mmCIF file of C-alpha atoms and ligand atoms in Angstrom:
data_model
loop_
_atom_site.group_PDB
_atom_site.id
_atom_site.type_symbol
_atom_site.label_atom_id
_atom_site.label_comp_id
_atom_site.label_asym_id
_atom_site.label_seq_id
_atom_site.Cartn_x
_atom_site.Cartn_y
_atom_site.Cartn_z
ATOM 1 C CA MET A 1 92.242 69.463 114.478
ATOM 2 C CA THR A 2 95.490 68.284 113.303
ATOM 3 C CA LYS A 3 97.603 70.480 110.595
ATOM 4 C CA LYS A 4 100.765 69.544 108.985
ATOM 5 C CA ILE A 5 103.089 73.361 109.317
ATOM 6 C CA VAL A 6 106.056 73.496 107.491
ATOM 7 C CA ILE A 7 108.698 75.887 108.806
ATOM 8 C CA LEU A 8 111.482 77.842 106.806
ATOM 9 C CA PRO A 9 112.996 80.225 109.371
ATOM 10 C CA GLY A 10 115.820 81.305 106.590
ATOM 11 C CA ASP A 11 117.840 83.974 107.117
ATOM 12 C CA GLY A 12 119.159 86.892 109.401
ATOM 13 C CA ILE A 13 116.192 87.566 111.936
ATOM 14 C CA GLY A 14 113.789 84.657 110.731
ATOM 15 C CA PRO A 15 114.983 81.571 112.982
ATOM 16 C CA GLU A 16 114.420 84.096 116.305
ATOM 17 C CA ILE A 17 110.880 85.397 115.058
ATOM 18 C CA VAL A 18 109.974 82.478 113.816
ATOM 19 C CA MET A 19 110.594 80.549 117.108
ATOM 20 C CA GLN A 20 108.245 82.963 118.658
ATOM 21 C CA ALA A 21 105.741 82.456 116.497
ATOM 22 C CA VAL A 22 105.743 78.488 116.888
ATOM 23 C CA MET A 23 105.390 79.557 120.411
ATOM 24 C CA VAL A 24 101.778 81.344 119.833
ATOM 25 C CA LEU A 25 101.101 78.416 117.838
ATOM 26 C CA HIS A 26 101.628 75.590 120.557
ATOM 27 C CA GLU A 27 99.732 78.356 122.615
ATOM 28 C CA ILE A 28 96.815 78.082 120.513
ATOM 29 C CA GLY A 29 96.816 74.473 120.110
ATOM 30 C CA ASP A 30 96.884 74.151 123.826
ATOM 31 C CA LYS A 31 94.191 76.551 124.585
ATOM 32 C CA PHE A 32 91.862 75.684 121.411
ATOM 33 C CA ASN A 33 92.719 71.873 121.463
ATOM 34 C CA HIS A 34 94.580 71.790 118.232
ATOM 35 C CA GLY A 35 97.823 69.547 117.056
ATOM 36 C CA PHE A 36 100.665 70.441 114.699
ATOM 37 C CA ILE A 37 102.862 68.254 113.412
ATOM 38 C CA ILE A 38 105.768 70.491 112.713
ATOM 39 C CA SER A 39 108.654 70.056 110.295
ATOM 40 C CA GLU A 40 111.154 72.385 109.733
ATOM 41 C CA GLN A 41 113.112 72.948 105.983
ATOM 42 C CA LEU A 42 115.601 74.772 104.767
ATOM 43 C CA ILE A 43 115.373 77.664 102.376
ATOM 44 C CA GLY A 44 117.423 80.697 101.305
ATOM 45 C CA ASP A 45 121.349 81.309 102.627
ATOM 46 C CA VAL A 46 121.264 79.161 105.125
ATOM 47 C CA SER A 47 120.040 76.602 102.853
ATOM 48 C CA LEU A 48 122.619 77.220 100.311
ATOM 49 C CA GLU A 49 125.382 76.831 102.699
ATOM 50 C CA THR A 50 123.989 73.624 103.893
ATOM 51 C CA VAL A 51 123.372 71.976 100.941
ATOM 52 C CA GLY A 52 124.443 74.181 97.996
ATOM 53 C CA CYS A 53 121.124 75.452 96.542
ATOM 54 C CA SER A 54 118.628 78.129 98.033
ATOM 55 C CA LEU A 55 115.306 75.644 97.727
ATOM 56 C CA PRO A 56 115.710 72.060 98.064
ATOM 57 C CA ASP A 57 113.521 69.535 96.542
ATOM 58 C CA LYS A 58 112.801 68.218 100.096
ATOM 59 C CA THR A 59 111.811 71.647 100.789
ATOM 60 C CA ILE A 60 109.267 71.843 98.056
ATOM 61 C CA GLU A 61 107.669 68.536 98.162
ATOM 62 C CA LYS A 62 107.375 69.078 102.113
ATOM 63 C CA CYS A 63 105.636 72.549 101.285
ATOM 64 C CA LYS A 64 103.250 70.603 98.546
ATOM 65 C CA GLU A 65 102.299 67.843 101.515
ATOM 66 C CA SER A 66 101.638 70.271 104.231
ATOM 67 C CA ASP A 67 98.574 72.347 105.132
ATOM 68 C CA ALA A 68 100.510 75.954 105.519
ATOM 69 C CA VAL A 69 104.002 77.023 105.534
ATOM 70 C CA LEU A 70 105.290 79.572 107.525
ATOM 71 C CA LEU A 71 108.326 81.286 106.689
ATOM 72 C CA GLY A 72 110.809 83.804 108.434
ATOM 73 C CA ALA A 73 112.994 85.760 105.961
ATOM 74 C CA VAL A 74 115.212 85.258 103.005
ATOM 75 C CA GLY A 75 118.100 87.077 101.773
ATOM 76 C CA GLY A 76 121.599 88.105 103.199
ATOM 77 C CA ASP A 77 123.274 91.350 103.753
ATOM 78 C CA PRO A 78 122.637 93.124 100.284
ATOM 79 C CA ASN A 79 125.896 95.050 99.993
ATOM 80 C CA VAL A 80 127.696 92.016 99.857
ATOM 81 C CA ASN A 81 127.193 89.846 96.807
ATOM 82 C CA LYS A 82 127.835 86.823 98.546
ATOM 83 C CA TRP A 83 126.824 84.281 95.947
ATOM 84 C CA LYS A 84 128.022 85.816 92.715
ATOM 85 C CA ASP A 85 130.030 82.941 91.605
ATOM 86 C CA HIS A 86 127.504 80.057 92.465
ATOM 87 C CA PRO A 87 127.534 77.926 89.303
ATOM 88 C CA GLU A 88 124.024 78.057 88.187
ATOM 89 C CA GLY A 89 123.619 81.775 89.557
ATOM 90 C CA ASP A 90 121.524 80.765 92.649
ATOM 91 C CA ARG A 91 121.189 83.337 95.426
ATOM 92 C CA PRO A 92 119.179 83.462 98.679
ATOM 93 C CA GLU A 93 116.014 85.387 96.947
ATOM 94 C CA LYS A 94 115.681 82.590 94.227
ATOM 95 C CA GLY A 95 114.501 80.157 96.615
ATOM 96 C CA LEU A 96 111.715 82.658 98.097
ATOM 97 C CA LEU A 97 110.542 83.361 94.410
ATOM 98 C CA LYS A 98 110.678 79.869 93.463
ATOM 99 C CA ILE A 99 108.642 78.177 96.346
ATOM 100 C CA ARG A 100 106.185 80.769 95.767
ATOM 101 C CA LYS A 101 105.889 80.086 92.236
ATOM 102 C CA GLU A 102 106.147 75.955 92.901
ATOM 103 C CA LEU A 103 102.834 76.726 95.434
ATOM 104 C CA ASN A 104 101.004 78.424 92.505
ATOM 105 C CA LEU A 105 100.582 81.430 95.289
ATOM 106 C CA TYR A 106 99.696 83.987 92.834
ATOM 107 C CA SER A 107 98.030 86.521 95.469
ATOM 108 C CA ASN A 108 100.165 88.024 98.302
ATOM 109 C CA LEU A 109 97.746 89.649 100.721
ATOM 110 C CA ARG A 110 99.442 92.515 102.971
ATOM 111 C CA PRO A 111 97.039 94.177 105.231
ATOM 112 C CA ALA A 112 98.478 97.517 106.621
ATOM 113 C CA ILE A 113 96.559 97.963 109.775
ATOM 114 C CA LEU A 114 97.283 100.903 112.107
ATOM 115 C CA TYR A 115 96.972 99.673 115.581
ATOM 116 C CA PRO A 116 95.691 102.698 117.780
ATOM 117 C CA GLN A 117 98.087 102.044 120.393
ATOM 118 C CA LEU A 118 101.111 102.822 117.901
ATOM 119 C CA LYS A 119 99.718 106.016 116.193
ATOM 120 C CA ASP A 120 102.936 107.663 117.976
ATOM 121 C CA ALA A 121 105.039 105.174 115.989
ATOM 122 C CA SER A 122 103.537 106.428 112.790
ATOM 123 C CA PRO A 123 105.999 108.878 110.928
ATOM 124 C CA LEU A 124 102.488 110.645 109.624
ATOM 125 C CA LYS A 125 100.964 113.582 111.503
ATOM 126 C CA SER A 126 98.007 112.589 113.812
ATOM 127 C CA GLU A 127 95.813 114.560 111.478
ATOM 128 C CA ILE A 128 96.537 112.505 108.732
ATOM 129 C CA ILE A 129 96.263 109.245 110.146
ATOM 130 C CA GLY A 130 93.908 109.250 112.574
ATOM 131 C CA ASN A 131 93.144 106.609 115.444
ATOM 132 C CA ASN A 132 92.846 103.631 112.608
ATOM 133 C CA LEU A 133 94.228 102.816 109.183
ATOM 134 C CA ASP A 134 93.351 99.277 107.440
ATOM 135 C CA VAL A 135 94.404 99.059 103.704
ATOM 136 C CA MET A 136 94.537 95.811 102.335
ATOM 137 C CA ILE A 137 97.362 95.514 99.670
ATOM 138 C CA VAL A 138 96.776 92.386 97.207
ATOM 139 C CA ARG A 139 100.064 91.719 95.100
ATOM 140 C CA GLU A 140 100.008 90.080 92.350
ATOM 141 C CA LEU A 141 103.147 87.111 93.106
ATOM 142 C CA ILE A 142 104.173 84.638 90.497
ATOM 143 C CA SER A 143 104.477 86.847 87.726
ATOM 144 C CA GLY A 144 105.270 90.548 86.121
ATOM 145 C CA ILE A 145 108.793 91.536 86.145
ATOM 146 C CA TYR A 146 110.284 89.119 88.687
ATOM 147 C CA PHE A 147 109.520 86.353 86.406
ATOM 148 C CA GLY A 148 109.598 88.112 82.938
ATOM 149 C CA LYS A 149 112.558 86.712 80.673
ATOM 150 C CA LYS A 150 116.094 87.983 81.999
ATOM 151 C CA ASN A 151 118.754 88.406 79.688
ATOM 152 C CA ARG A 152 122.434 89.668 80.299
ATOM 153 C CA THR A 153 124.632 90.318 77.130
ATOM 154 C CA VAL A 154 128.434 91.053 77.691
ATOM 155 C CA ASN A 155 130.925 92.988 75.348
ATOM 156 C CA GLU A 156 133.476 93.911 77.331
ATOM 157 C CA ALA A 157 134.890 96.207 74.047
ATOM 158 C CA ASP A 158 131.499 98.234 73.915
ATOM 159 C CA ASP A 159 129.382 99.261 76.851
ATOM 160 C CA GLU A 160 126.467 99.978 74.326
ATOM 161 C CA GLU A 161 126.603 96.483 73.404
ATOM 162 C CA SER A 162 126.430 95.437 77.111
ATOM 163 C CA PHE A 163 123.222 95.300 78.658
ATOM 164 C CA ALA A 164 120.679 93.509 80.482
ATOM 165 C CA THR A 165 117.005 92.869 80.315
ATOM 166 C CA ASP A 166 114.242 91.987 82.750
ATOM 167 C CA GLU A 167 110.601 91.582 80.573
ATOM 168 C CA LEU A 168 107.530 92.857 82.202
ATOM 169 C CA PHE A 169 105.064 89.945 81.398
ATOM 170 C CA TYR A 170 101.246 89.406 82.330
ATOM 171 C CA SER A 171 98.666 87.218 80.831
ATOM 172 C CA LYS A 172 95.030 87.920 80.981
ATOM 173 C CA LYS A 173 94.306 84.754 83.156
ATOM 174 C CA GLU A 174 97.090 86.274 85.688
ATOM 175 C CA ILE A 175 95.362 89.645 85.736
ATOM 176 C CA ARG A 176 92.069 88.249 85.793
ATOM 177 C CA ARG A 177 92.466 85.638 88.865
ATOM 178 C CA ILE A 178 94.367 88.353 90.901
ATOM 179 C CA LEU A 179 91.922 91.226 90.280
ATOM 180 C CA LYS A 180 88.837 88.643 90.858
ATOM 181 C CA ASN A 181 90.521 88.037 94.545
ATOM 182 C CA GLY A 182 91.047 91.513 95.352
ATOM 183 C CA PHE A 183 87.603 92.324 94.380
ATOM 184 C CA GLU A 184 86.351 89.379 96.443
ATOM 185 C CA ILE A 185 88.503 90.945 99.303
ATOM 186 C CA ALA A 186 87.019 94.138 98.942
ATOM 187 C CA GLN A 187 83.008 92.689 98.738
ATOM 188 C CA LYS A 188 83.936 91.502 102.202
ATOM 189 C CA ARG A 189 85.191 94.873 103.787
ATOM 190 C CA ASN A 190 84.617 98.210 102.201
ATOM 191 C CA LYS A 191 84.081 97.536 98.826
ATOM 192 C CA ASN A 192 86.119 99.633 97.082
ATOM 193 C CA VAL A 193 89.152 98.630 94.951
ATOM 194 C CA VAL A 194 92.072 100.909 93.794
ATOM 195 C CA VAL A 195 93.915 99.613 90.796
ATOM 196 C CA VAL A 196 97.400 100.456 90.648
ATOM 197 C CA ASP A 197 99.441 100.754 87.766
ATOM 198 C CA LYS A 198 101.495 102.664 85.005
ATOM 199 C CA ALA A 199 99.250 102.509 82.669
ATOM 200 C CA ASN A 200 100.327 105.887 81.077
ATOM 201 C CA VAL A 201 103.879 104.223 80.165
ATOM 202 C CA LEU A 202 103.468 100.690 80.137
ATOM 203 C CA GLU A 203 101.085 97.948 77.760
ATOM 204 C CA THR A 204 100.649 95.449 80.742
ATOM 205 C CA SER A 205 99.176 98.013 82.836
ATOM 206 C CA LYS A 206 96.711 99.027 79.715
ATOM 207 C CA LEU A 207 95.684 95.711 79.245
ATOM 208 C CA TRP A 208 94.889 95.191 83.516
ATOM 209 C CA ARG A 209 92.719 98.451 82.657
ATOM 210 C CA GLU A 210 90.920 96.357 80.036
ATOM 211 C CA VAL A 211 90.628 92.976 82.170
ATOM 212 C CA THR A 212 89.670 95.413 85.633
ATOM 213 C CA ALA A 213 86.511 96.516 83.450
ATOM 214 C CA GLU A 214 85.695 92.911 82.566
ATOM 215 C CA VAL A 215 86.057 91.523 86.072
ATOM 216 C CA ALA A 216 84.481 94.410 87.761
ATOM 217 C CA LYS A 217 81.283 93.504 85.981
ATOM 218 C CA ASP A 218 80.596 90.646 88.360
ATOM 219 C CA PHE A 219 80.906 92.660 91.372
ATOM 220 C CA PRO A 220 78.653 95.300 91.062
ATOM 221 C CA ASP A 221 78.051 96.089 94.659
ATOM 222 C CA VAL A 222 82.504 97.010 94.511
ATOM 223 C CA THR A 223 83.372 100.533 93.659
ATOM 224 C CA TYR A 224 86.465 100.691 91.626
ATOM 225 C CA SER A 225 88.988 103.481 89.949
ATOM 226 C CA HIS A 226 92.806 102.968 88.610
ATOM 227 C CA MET A 227 95.822 104.972 90.038
ATOM 228 C CA TYR A 228 99.634 105.699 88.663
ATOM 229 C CA VAL A 229 101.955 104.132 90.834
ATOM 230 C CA ASP A 230 103.781 107.282 91.397
ATOM 231 C CA ASN A 231 100.367 109.102 92.342
ATOM 232 C CA ALA A 232 99.855 106.256 94.681
ATOM 233 C CA ALA A 233 102.977 106.268 96.658
ATOM 234 C CA MET A 234 102.044 109.909 97.004
ATOM 235 C CA GLN A 235 98.769 109.391 98.097
ATOM 236 C CA LEU A 236 99.552 106.821 100.653
ATOM 237 C CA VAL A 237 101.542 109.505 102.405
ATOM 238 C CA VAL A 238 99.258 111.988 101.604
ATOM 239 C CA ASN A 239 95.760 110.622 102.494
ATOM 240 C CA PRO A 240 95.946 107.294 103.048
ATOM 241 C CA LYS A 241 92.504 106.695 104.552
ATOM 242 C CA GLN A 242 91.179 107.067 101.031
ATOM 243 C CA PHE A 243 91.776 103.444 100.518
ATOM 244 C CA ASP A 244 90.357 100.163 101.120
ATOM 245 C CA VAL A 245 91.867 97.375 98.706
ATOM 246 C CA ILE A 246 95.046 97.864 96.426
ATOM 247 C CA VAL A 247 95.235 95.290 93.867
ATOM 248 C CA THR A 248 98.477 95.618 91.980
ATOM 249 C CA THR A 249 101.553 93.994 90.066
ATOM 250 C CA ASN A 250 104.333 92.295 91.590
ATOM 251 C CA MET A 251 106.835 94.713 91.676
ATOM 252 C CA PHE A 252 104.427 97.809 92.388
ATOM 253 C CA GLY A 253 103.089 95.714 95.296
ATOM 254 C CA ASP A 254 106.369 94.817 96.752
ATOM 255 C CA ILE A 255 107.494 98.697 96.751
ATOM 256 C CA LEU A 256 104.284 99.902 98.092
ATOM 257 C CA SER A 257 103.547 97.357 100.671
ATOM 258 C CA ASP A 258 107.136 98.511 102.530
ATOM 259 C CA GLU A 259 105.698 102.111 102.574
ATOM 260 C CA ALA A 260 101.992 101.425 103.550
ATOM 261 C CA SER A 261 103.964 99.426 106.261
ATOM 262 C CA MET A 262 105.885 102.126 108.222
ATOM 263 C CA ILE A 263 102.946 104.410 107.439
ATOM 264 C CA THR A 264 101.519 101.792 110.483
ATOM 265 C CA GLY A 265 104.383 102.258 112.315
ATOM 266 C CA SER A 266 106.762 99.857 111.551
ATOM 267 C CA ILE A 267 107.890 97.094 108.835
ATOM 268 C CA GLY A 268 107.912 94.951 111.681
ATOM 269 C CA MET A 269 104.344 94.731 111.942
ATOM 270 C CA LEU A 270 103.283 94.169 108.762
ATOM 271 C CA PRO A 271 101.966 90.156 108.262
ATOM 272 C CA SER A 272 101.105 88.689 104.928
ATOM 273 C CA ALA A 273 99.476 85.634 103.367
ATOM 274 C CA SER A 274 100.188 84.119 100.112
ATOM 275 C CA LEU A 275 97.496 82.444 98.391
ATOM 276 C CA GLY A 276 96.673 80.150 95.198
ATOM 277 C CA ASP A 277 93.607 78.178 94.418
ATOM 278 C CA THR A 278 93.739 75.843 97.429
ATOM 279 C CA LYS A 279 93.591 76.429 101.140
ATOM 280 C CA LEU A 280 97.459 75.869 101.056
ATOM 281 C CA GLY A 281 99.062 79.173 101.905
ATOM 282 C CA LEU A 282 102.472 80.329 102.882
ATOM 283 C CA TYR A 283 102.545 83.019 105.630
ATOM 284 C CA GLU A 284 105.698 85.418 106.323
ATOM 285 C CA PRO A 285 106.114 88.832 107.610
ATOM 286 C CA SER A 286 106.564 91.544 104.898
ATOM 287 C CA HIS A 287 109.787 92.533 106.030
ATOM 288 C CA GLY A 288 113.596 90.964 105.086
ATOM 289 C CA SER A 289 116.253 89.291 107.103
ATOM 290 C CA ALA A 290 117.508 92.007 108.470
ATOM 291 C CA PRO A 291 120.915 90.656 108.945
ATOM 292 C CA ASP A 292 122.411 93.904 110.668
ATOM 293 C CA ILE A 293 120.118 93.209 113.876
ATOM 294 C CA ALA A 294 120.021 89.548 114.021
ATOM 295 C CA GLY A 295 120.775 87.478 116.802
ATOM 296 C CA LYS A 296 120.715 90.214 118.824
ATOM 297 C CA ASP A 297 116.929 89.427 120.456
ATOM 298 C CA ILE A 298 116.103 93.022 119.496
ATOM 299 C CA ALA A 299 113.705 91.890 116.224
ATOM 300 C CA ASN A 300 109.842 92.609 116.292
ATOM 301 C CA PRO A 301 108.383 89.162 116.167
ATOM 302 C CA ILE A 302 104.766 90.619 115.874
ATOM 303 C CA ALA A 303 104.614 90.629 112.091
ATOM 304 C CA THR A 304 105.264 86.660 111.778
ATOM 305 C CA ILE A 305 103.192 86.225 114.602
ATOM 306 C CA LEU A 306 100.308 87.968 112.684
ATOM 307 C CA SER A 307 100.773 85.891 109.729
ATOM 308 C CA VAL A 308 100.342 82.889 112.178
ATOM 309 C CA ALA A 309 96.876 84.714 112.717
ATOM 310 C CA MET A 310 96.289 84.827 109.000
ATOM 311 C CA MET A 311 97.221 81.240 108.533
ATOM 312 C CA PHE A 312 94.679 80.211 110.881
ATOM 313 C CA ARG A 313 91.826 82.403 108.756
ATOM 314 C CA TYR A 314 92.737 81.601 105.738
ATOM 315 C CA SER A 315 94.208 78.093 105.587
ATOM 316 C CA PHE A 316 92.410 76.796 108.571
ATOM 317 C CA ASP A 317 89.097 78.970 108.201
ATOM 318 C CA LEU A 318 89.772 79.216 112.290
ATOM 319 C CA GLU A 319 88.693 82.490 112.418
ATOM 320 C CA LYS A 320 88.686 82.715 116.612
ATOM 321 C CA GLU A 321 91.874 81.379 117.017
ATOM 322 C CA ALA A 322 93.164 84.038 114.279
ATOM 323 C CA ARG A 323 91.235 86.572 116.506
ATOM 324 C CA ALA A 324 92.828 85.193 119.406
ATOM 325 C CA ILE A 325 96.257 86.142 118.734
ATOM 326 C CA GLU A 326 95.076 89.386 117.215
ATOM 327 C CA ASN A 327 93.545 90.500 120.576
ATOM 328 C CA ALA A 328 96.774 88.950 122.109
ATOM 329 C CA VAL A 329 99.083 91.498 120.366
ATOM 330 C CA GLY A 330 96.458 94.242 120.432
ATOM 331 C CA LYS A 331 96.499 93.729 124.745
ATOM 332 C CA VAL A 332 100.595 93.971 124.829
ATOM 333 C CA LEU A 333 100.591 96.793 122.929
ATOM 334 C CA GLU A 334 97.789 98.210 125.344
ATOM 335 C CA GLU A 335 99.979 97.405 127.902
ATOM 336 C CA GLY A 336 102.871 99.519 126.370
ATOM 337 C CA TYR A 337 105.398 96.855 125.463
ATOM 338 C CA ARG A 338 107.218 97.580 122.460
ATOM 339 C CA THR A 339 110.460 95.961 120.602
ATOM 340 C CA LYS A 340 112.642 98.623 120.000
ATOM 341 C CA ASP A 341 111.582 99.364 115.992
ATOM 342 C CA ILE A 342 108.100 100.846 117.976
ATOM 343 C CA TYR A 343 109.636 102.326 120.965
ATOM 344 C CA THR A 344 108.433 105.887 121.956
ATOM 345 C CA ASP A 345 109.115 107.568 125.054
ATOM 346 C CA GLY A 346 107.641 106.150 128.148
ATOM 347 C CA ASP A 347 106.973 102.596 126.541
ATOM 348 C CA THR A 348 108.394 99.369 128.299
ATOM 349 C CA LEU A 349 110.849 98.152 125.618
ATOM 350 C CA VAL A 350 111.389 94.369 125.565
ATOM 351 C CA GLY A 351 113.149 92.007 123.192
ATOM 352 C CA THR A 352 111.925 89.631 120.855
ATOM 353 C CA ALA A 353 111.670 86.540 123.000
ATOM 354 C CA LYS A 354 109.708 88.499 125.908
ATOM 355 C CA MET A 355 107.478 89.958 123.085
ATOM 356 C CA GLY A 356 106.469 86.753 122.130
ATOM 357 C CA GLU A 357 106.184 85.256 125.840
ATOM 358 C CA LEU A 358 104.088 88.443 126.589
ATOM 359 C CA ILE A 359 101.635 87.602 123.540
ATOM 360 C CA CYS A 360 101.233 83.937 124.424
ATOM 361 C CA GLU A 361 100.258 84.789 128.291
ATOM 362 C CA ARG A 362 97.574 86.677 126.642
ATOM 363 C CA ILE A 363 96.170 84.394 124.409
ATOM 364 C CA GLU A 364 92.740 83.412 125.382
ATOM 365 C CA ASN A 365 90.012 81.029 124.626
ATOM 366 C CA ASN A 366 87.007 82.843 125.643
ATOM 367 C CA GLU A 367 84.471 80.146 124.202
HETATM 368 C C1 IPM B 1 108.929 90.729 99.569
HETATM 369 C C2 IPM B 1 110.487 90.448 99.551
HETATM 370 C C3 IPM B 1 110.946 89.549 98.638
HETATM 371 C C4 IPM B 1 109.825 90.188 97.711
HETATM 372 C C5 IPM B 1 112.556 89.510 98.200
HETATM 373 C C6 IPM B 1 113.123 89.193 99.465
HETATM 374 C C7 IPM B 1 112.825 88.865 97.028
HETATM 375 O O1 IPM B 1 111.432 92.071 99.031
HETATM 376 O O2 IPM B 1 108.498 89.380 100.440
HETATM 377 O O3 IPM B 1 108.692 91.733 99.888
HETATM 378 O O4 IPM B 1 110.528 91.374 96.469
HETATM 379 O O5 IPM B 1 109.287 89.621 96.983
HETATM 380 MG MG1 MG B 2 109.567 93.684 99.873
#
């Protein structure tokens, strides 16, 4: 099998973690006899620097022609507003939002899985976290407040007349397709969905609840409930094991997935898959570009490597290959190797490149 893959290394630690993920791709190619045609394209800060915009048309075209896209990270230092004077108001993150939209990737899967080997890295007490945790966050990705109308009104003389708005918009169609996806995923897991919202305040959340009741009728084997987002944030640290699949809006999913990832030890472990109606998916770690640690060979490449496993599973339907990657990660952790973010006393500390190499060495084709 030969697949066309676009890699978008992006900013900060993006290039170094993507490099390790590409090594893993080649390792799978060798061991399972697959070929990959890899094309590297621009996105984010590096793209603004190189061609003046965060997402060149060429990147969009190449991604649309590909079978899957692997992205590193996008964004610069959050404390420096480097692009504030850009003539079109462009900034690195816009490139990421636009590519998600261009490829119609409305469903973002963020599996928060605790590897038993990492339970000491979790900030939660062992009574709460136990030996394993497996929560799938299904985040709506191309609507909601991220994509609603934005406005800025400036009146230098009057603060009350100077304001900004971000509209929170959801159509029934957008809500239905993400919920359907969440219920389908739950059907293959423990058959439980929690829809996270703020229905005590937001009109959009009320609509989400109505659509949930409609969608749920087609999934009689799946149980579901609703939870307010503030409570969900709390429940994730008090009793994370109650969750199987969480389905939620773009904004709430962004926030809760960071929280869920830390519970499992480190945000450096959380992969993601962004999917739409076709097999073309975009795979990226859930973490950001971490400019403070970029180029130091200390970033954890595992989230990106596990995103490659998701690529094999969801875009290529190659489950054995996906498992081979996940098993190799498990083995490396079992043997005590850790990057700085998941290191505890007694472990063997390794850098980004070494971690990638160790994982590659442990990839096996057992069949
Ligand atoms: C993520 C990131 C992005 C998001 C940023 C970089 C725009 O935080 O993928 O979670 O908010 O979607
Ligand atoms: Mg985020």
